[in-house]
């Protein structure tokens, strides 16, 4: 008789850190450190972010970085340095951010497998809603990645990045649900300043592919995929989580 492995218990947190976009980014890093040190259980955080342009660490060294952060600010988006890798990505309340943070004795192993597995689960969730969702990079997409989730092979819908530290990993995902039209001009100005080539037409959204879809509906579909792997338990951020994030916030701030 085969015995199914027990699903690991994971806290599901569906809230922002508050009204500070930079604190939300710092919170991801703080949760990662706290999970690695076993100060808190593993966590899946799913939230609708404030208008943010999250720059990768490599972006800081480009000559156009100051101009890019200023451009983000002119559009009403807060520029931050994110904990995970990749190039600049813009998101707002029309998006969902999912941060999967898990302890691991060997956090450096299976990086590629996590990307592939995460992307397939995300694409499966969107296909379940009726979107022609596929895994793969779209030529000319912003923040390009081999494991982006696209629609019809033409427009990017989801991007993911990872951060690895000793004892834990963070798999962070941004899903553009209904704000492609808002994000496109922001990215146009930011990428022009950074001197990075991309095709604005590759910026898509779930709502453009599926009429009448809601953020709540996309969120339910995505969380159902996680619920198949984890024993999710509703939880809230603790004062210790937020206090740890405040100690890290300066690492993620951008002077504009």
Short mmCIF file of C-alpha atoms in Angstrom, two decimals:
data_model
loop_
_atom_site.label_atom_id
_atom_site.label_comp_id
_atom_site.label_asym_id
_atom_site.label_seq_id
_atom_site.Cartn_x
_atom_site.Cartn_y
_atom_site.Cartn_z
CA UNK A 1 0.00 0.00 0.00
CA UNK A 2 1.41 3.40 -0.99
CA UNK A 3 1.37 6.08 1.68
CA UNK A 4 1.10 9.67 0.44
CA UNK A 5 3.76 11.97 1.86
CA UNK A 6 2.43 14.49 4.35
CA UNK A 7 2.09 17.98 2.95
CA UNK A 8 4.29 20.46 4.80
CA UNK A 9 2.44 22.98 6.95
CA UNK A 10 2.80 26.48 5.49
CA UNK A 11 1.35 29.74 6.78
CA UNK A 12 -0.70 31.66 4.20
CA UNK A 13 -0.41 35.42 4.73
CA UNK A 14 -2.66 37.57 2.52
CA UNK A 15 -1.64 41.09 3.48
CA UNK A 16 0.79 43.88 2.75
CA UNK A 17 3.16 45.29 5.33
CA UNK A 18 1.19 48.54 5.27
CA UNK A 19 1.28 51.67 3.13
CA UNK A 20 5.01 51.52 2.39
CA UNK A 21 6.07 49.75 -0.81
CA UNK A 22 9.70 49.62 0.31
CA UNK A 23 8.74 47.94 3.57
CA UNK A 24 6.91 45.26 1.59
CA UNK A 25 10.14 44.47 -0.27
CA UNK A 26 12.13 44.47 2.96
CA UNK A 27 9.54 42.16 4.48
CA UNK A 28 10.26 39.49 1.88
CA UNK A 29 13.94 39.54 2.85
CA UNK A 30 13.09 39.56 6.55
CA UNK A 31 10.73 36.60 6.26
CA UNK A 32 13.40 34.70 4.32
CA UNK A 33 15.95 35.29 7.08
CA UNK A 34 13.48 34.35 9.81
CA UNK A 35 12.48 31.13 8.05
CA UNK A 36 16.16 30.25 7.50
CA UNK A 37 16.90 30.71 11.20
CA UNK A 38 13.76 28.74 12.13
CA UNK A 39 12.36 31.76 13.97
CA UNK A 40 9.09 31.33 12.12
CA UNK A 41 7.31 28.63 10.05
CA UNK A 42 7.52 28.57 6.25
CA UNK A 43 5.22 31.07 4.62
CA UNK A 44 3.37 31.79 1.40
CA UNK A 45 2.51 35.49 1.17
CA UNK A 46 0.02 36.62 -1.46
CA UNK A 47 -0.88 40.29 -1.76
CA UNK A 48 -1.87 43.12 -4.08
CA UNK A 49 1.13 45.45 -4.16
CA UNK A 50 1.34 49.22 -4.15
CA UNK A 51 2.64 50.85 -7.37
CA UNK A 52 6.28 49.78 -7.42
CA UNK A 53 9.22 49.45 -9.79
CA UNK A 54 11.42 46.72 -8.35
CA UNK A 55 14.96 46.99 -9.70
CA UNK A 56 17.39 44.10 -9.69
CA UNK A 57 20.79 44.55 -8.09
CA UNK A 58 22.49 44.67 -11.52
CA UNK A 59 20.33 47.63 -12.55
CA UNK A 60 22.03 49.83 -9.93
CA UNK A 61 25.30 49.73 -11.84
CA UNK A 62 23.86 50.98 -15.13
CA UNK A 63 24.60 54.64 -15.98
CA UNK A 64 20.91 55.33 -16.47
CA UNK A 65 19.83 54.02 -13.06
CA UNK A 66 19.26 57.47 -11.47
CA UNK A 67 17.17 58.51 -14.46
CA UNK A 68 15.23 55.27 -14.32
CA UNK A 69 14.33 55.68 -10.65
CA UNK A 70 13.28 59.27 -11.31
CA UNK A 71 11.10 58.09 -14.20
CA UNK A 72 9.40 55.56 -11.93
CA UNK A 73 8.66 58.30 -9.42
CA UNK A 74 7.15 60.57 -12.07
CA UNK A 75 4.63 57.84 -12.84
CA UNK A 76 3.74 57.52 -9.16
CA UNK A 77 5.63 54.24 -8.72
CA UNK A 78 8.03 53.76 -5.82
CA UNK A 79 11.50 52.60 -6.95
CA UNK A 80 12.98 49.85 -4.76
CA UNK A 81 15.81 47.31 -4.85
CA UNK A 82 14.29 43.87 -4.57
CA UNK A 83 15.67 40.89 -2.70
CA UNK A 84 15.32 38.47 -5.63
CA UNK A 85 17.20 38.64 -8.93
CA UNK A 86 16.24 39.82 -12.41
CA UNK A 87 15.83 43.15 -14.18
CA UNK A 88 13.39 45.98 -13.43
CA UNK A 89 9.75 44.96 -13.11
CA UNK A 90 6.74 47.20 -12.51
CA UNK A 91 3.58 46.20 -10.69
CA UNK A 92 0.63 47.77 -8.89
CA UNK A 93 -2.72 46.92 -7.31
CA UNK A 94 -3.82 45.28 -10.56
CA UNK A 95 -1.21 42.59 -9.95
CA UNK A 96 -0.63 39.80 -7.46
CA UNK A 97 2.68 39.10 -5.75
CA UNK A 98 3.27 35.63 -4.32
CA UNK A 99 6.31 35.00 -2.13
CA UNK A 100 6.93 31.33 -1.37
CA UNK A 101 9.51 31.05 1.43
CA UNK A 102 10.68 27.61 2.47
CA UNK A 103 13.46 26.25 4.71
CA UNK A 104 16.01 23.98 3.05
CA UNK A 105 19.12 22.23 4.31
CA UNK A 106 20.65 22.69 0.84
CA UNK A 107 18.97 25.80 -0.51
CA UNK A 108 21.34 25.98 -3.52
CA UNK A 109 20.09 22.73 -4.98
CA UNK A 110 17.17 22.43 -7.40
CA UNK A 111 17.12 26.11 -8.42
CA UNK A 112 16.26 25.26 -12.01
CA UNK A 113 13.70 22.69 -10.93
CA UNK A 114 11.96 25.27 -8.76
CA UNK A 115 11.71 27.68 -11.69
CA UNK A 116 10.33 24.98 -13.99
CA UNK A 117 7.92 23.55 -11.43
CA UNK A 118 6.67 26.95 -10.30
CA UNK A 119 6.06 28.15 -13.84
CA UNK A 120 4.17 25.01 -14.77
CA UNK A 121 1.91 25.29 -11.72
CA UNK A 122 1.24 28.96 -12.53
CA UNK A 123 0.47 28.21 -16.18
CA UNK A 124 -1.80 25.35 -15.14
CA UNK A 125 -3.76 27.69 -12.87
CA UNK A 126 -4.32 30.16 -15.73
CA UNK A 127 -5.21 27.40 -18.17
CA UNK A 128 -7.84 26.27 -15.67
CA UNK A 129 -9.41 29.71 -16.02
CA UNK A 130 -9.38 29.49 -19.81
CA UNK A 131 -6.15 31.33 -20.70
CA UNK A 132 -3.83 29.88 -23.36
CA UNK A 133 -0.96 30.00 -20.87
CA UNK A 134 2.47 28.62 -21.77
CA UNK A 135 5.89 28.52 -20.15
CA UNK A 136 8.72 30.28 -21.95
CA UNK A 137 10.37 33.60 -22.65
CA UNK A 138 8.70 35.93 -25.13
CA UNK A 139 11.16 37.69 -27.43
CA UNK A 140 11.53 41.28 -26.28
CA UNK A 141 9.82 40.87 -22.90
CA UNK A 142 10.74 43.03 -19.89
CA UNK A 143 12.71 41.33 -17.09
CA UNK A 144 13.30 38.38 -19.42
CA UNK A 145 13.39 34.84 -18.09
CA UNK A 146 13.36 31.31 -19.47
CA UNK A 147 10.46 30.41 -17.18
CA UNK A 148 8.16 33.36 -17.73
CA UNK A 149 4.50 32.45 -18.19
CA UNK A 150 3.06 33.90 -21.36
CA UNK A 151 -0.20 33.92 -23.29
CA UNK A 152 -0.23 32.37 -26.77
CA UNK A 153 3.57 32.76 -26.95
CA UNK A 154 3.04 36.49 -27.54
CA UNK A 155 2.72 38.44 -24.26
CA UNK A 156 4.19 38.02 -20.81
CA UNK A 157 1.75 37.50 -17.92
CA UNK A 158 3.90 36.20 -15.05
CA UNK A 159 7.52 36.55 -14.06
CA UNK A 160 9.39 34.88 -11.20
CA UNK A 161 12.72 35.31 -9.45
CA UNK A 162 14.54 33.59 -6.62
CA UNK A 163 16.74 34.57 -3.71
CA UNK A 164 18.80 31.91 -1.98
CA UNK A 165 20.42 32.18 1.45
CA UNK A 166 21.86 29.56 3.76
CA UNK A 167 18.96 27.57 5.13
CA UNK A 168 16.07 28.86 3.00
CA UNK A 169 14.90 30.07 -0.40
CA UNK A 170 12.46 32.67 -1.70
CA UNK A 171 10.50 32.10 -4.90
CA UNK A 172 8.81 35.39 -5.78
CA UNK A 173 6.18 35.71 -8.50
CA UNK A 174 4.41 38.71 -10.04
CA UNK A 175 1.16 38.10 -11.91
CA UNK A 176 -0.22 40.94 -14.03
CA UNK A 177 -3.98 40.53 -13.75
CA UNK A 178 -5.48 43.71 -15.20
CA UNK A 179 -2.95 46.55 -15.36
CA UNK A 180 -0.93 46.04 -18.54
CA UNK A 181 -2.04 49.43 -19.85
CA UNK A 182 -0.80 51.15 -16.69
CA UNK A 183 2.50 49.32 -16.47
CA UNK A 184 3.52 49.67 -20.12
CA UNK A 185 4.28 53.44 -20.11
CA UNK A 186 6.16 53.12 -16.81
CA UNK A 187 8.34 50.36 -18.20
CA UNK A 188 8.87 52.26 -21.45
CA UNK A 189 10.38 55.22 -19.59
CA UNK A 190 12.33 53.11 -17.09
CA UNK A 191 13.87 50.82 -19.71
CA UNK A 192 14.72 53.76 -21.96
CA UNK A 193 16.71 55.29 -19.10
CA UNK A 194 18.42 51.99 -18.31
CA UNK A 195 19.34 51.53 -21.96
CA UNK A 196 17.79 48.06 -22.07
CA UNK A 197 16.00 46.92 -25.22
CA UNK A 198 12.50 45.49 -24.97
CA UNK A 199 9.23 45.42 -26.88
CA UNK A 200 6.31 47.15 -25.07
CA UNK A 201 3.84 45.02 -27.06
CA UNK A 202 4.95 41.97 -25.06
CA UNK A 203 3.42 43.37 -21.84
CA UNK A 204 0.18 41.47 -21.28
CA UNK A 205 -2.37 40.79 -18.57
CA UNK A 206 -4.73 37.99 -17.65
CA UNK A 207 -7.72 40.31 -18.11
CA UNK A 208 -6.72 41.00 -21.71
CA UNK A 209 -6.87 37.26 -22.37
CA UNK A 210 -10.03 36.47 -20.43
CA UNK A 211 -12.95 38.86 -20.29
CA UNK A 212 -14.53 39.35 -16.88
CA UNK A 213 -11.75 37.77 -14.85
CA UNK A 214 -11.21 39.23 -11.37
CA UNK A 215 -8.12 39.51 -9.22
CA UNK A 216 -9.88 37.38 -6.62
CA UNK A 217 -10.58 34.67 -9.19
CA UNK A 218 -6.96 34.57 -10.34
CA UNK A 219 -5.80 34.50 -6.73
CA UNK A 220 -8.07 31.54 -5.92
CA UNK A 221 -6.81 29.64 -8.95
CA UNK A 222 -3.16 30.22 -8.06
CA UNK A 223 -3.59 29.37 -4.38
CA UNK A 224 -5.37 26.14 -5.32
CA UNK A 225 -2.14 25.03 -7.00
CA UNK A 226 -0.17 25.71 -3.81
CA UNK A 227 -2.82 24.02 -1.69
CA UNK A 228 -2.12 20.82 -3.60
CA UNK A 229 1.48 20.90 -2.38
CA UNK A 230 1.17 22.45 1.06
CA UNK A 231 -1.15 22.29 4.04
CA UNK A 232 -1.98 25.99 4.00
CA UNK A 233 -3.07 27.63 7.24
CA UNK A 234 -4.33 31.22 7.30
CA UNK A 235 -2.05 33.49 9.33
CA UNK A 236 -1.11 37.13 9.80
CA UNK A 237 2.14 39.02 9.88
CA UNK A 238 3.56 39.28 13.37
CA UNK A 239 5.15 42.28 15.05
CA UNK A 240 8.44 40.38 14.89
CA UNK A 241 8.12 40.00 11.11
CA UNK A 242 7.52 43.73 10.63
CA UNK A 243 10.22 44.74 13.10
CA UNK A 244 12.74 42.57 11.23
CA UNK A 245 11.68 44.20 7.96
CA UNK A 246 12.18 47.70 9.36
CA UNK A 247 15.77 46.80 10.22
CA UNK A 248 16.40 45.89 6.55
CA UNK A 249 14.46 48.68 4.86
CA UNK A 250 17.51 50.87 4.10
CA UNK A 251 18.95 48.09 1.91
CA UNK A 252 15.97 48.37 -0.39
CA UNK A 253 15.45 52.14 -0.46
CA UNK A 254 16.38 54.16 -3.52
CA UNK A 255 17.32 57.83 -3.19
CA UNK A 256 15.36 59.89 -5.74
#
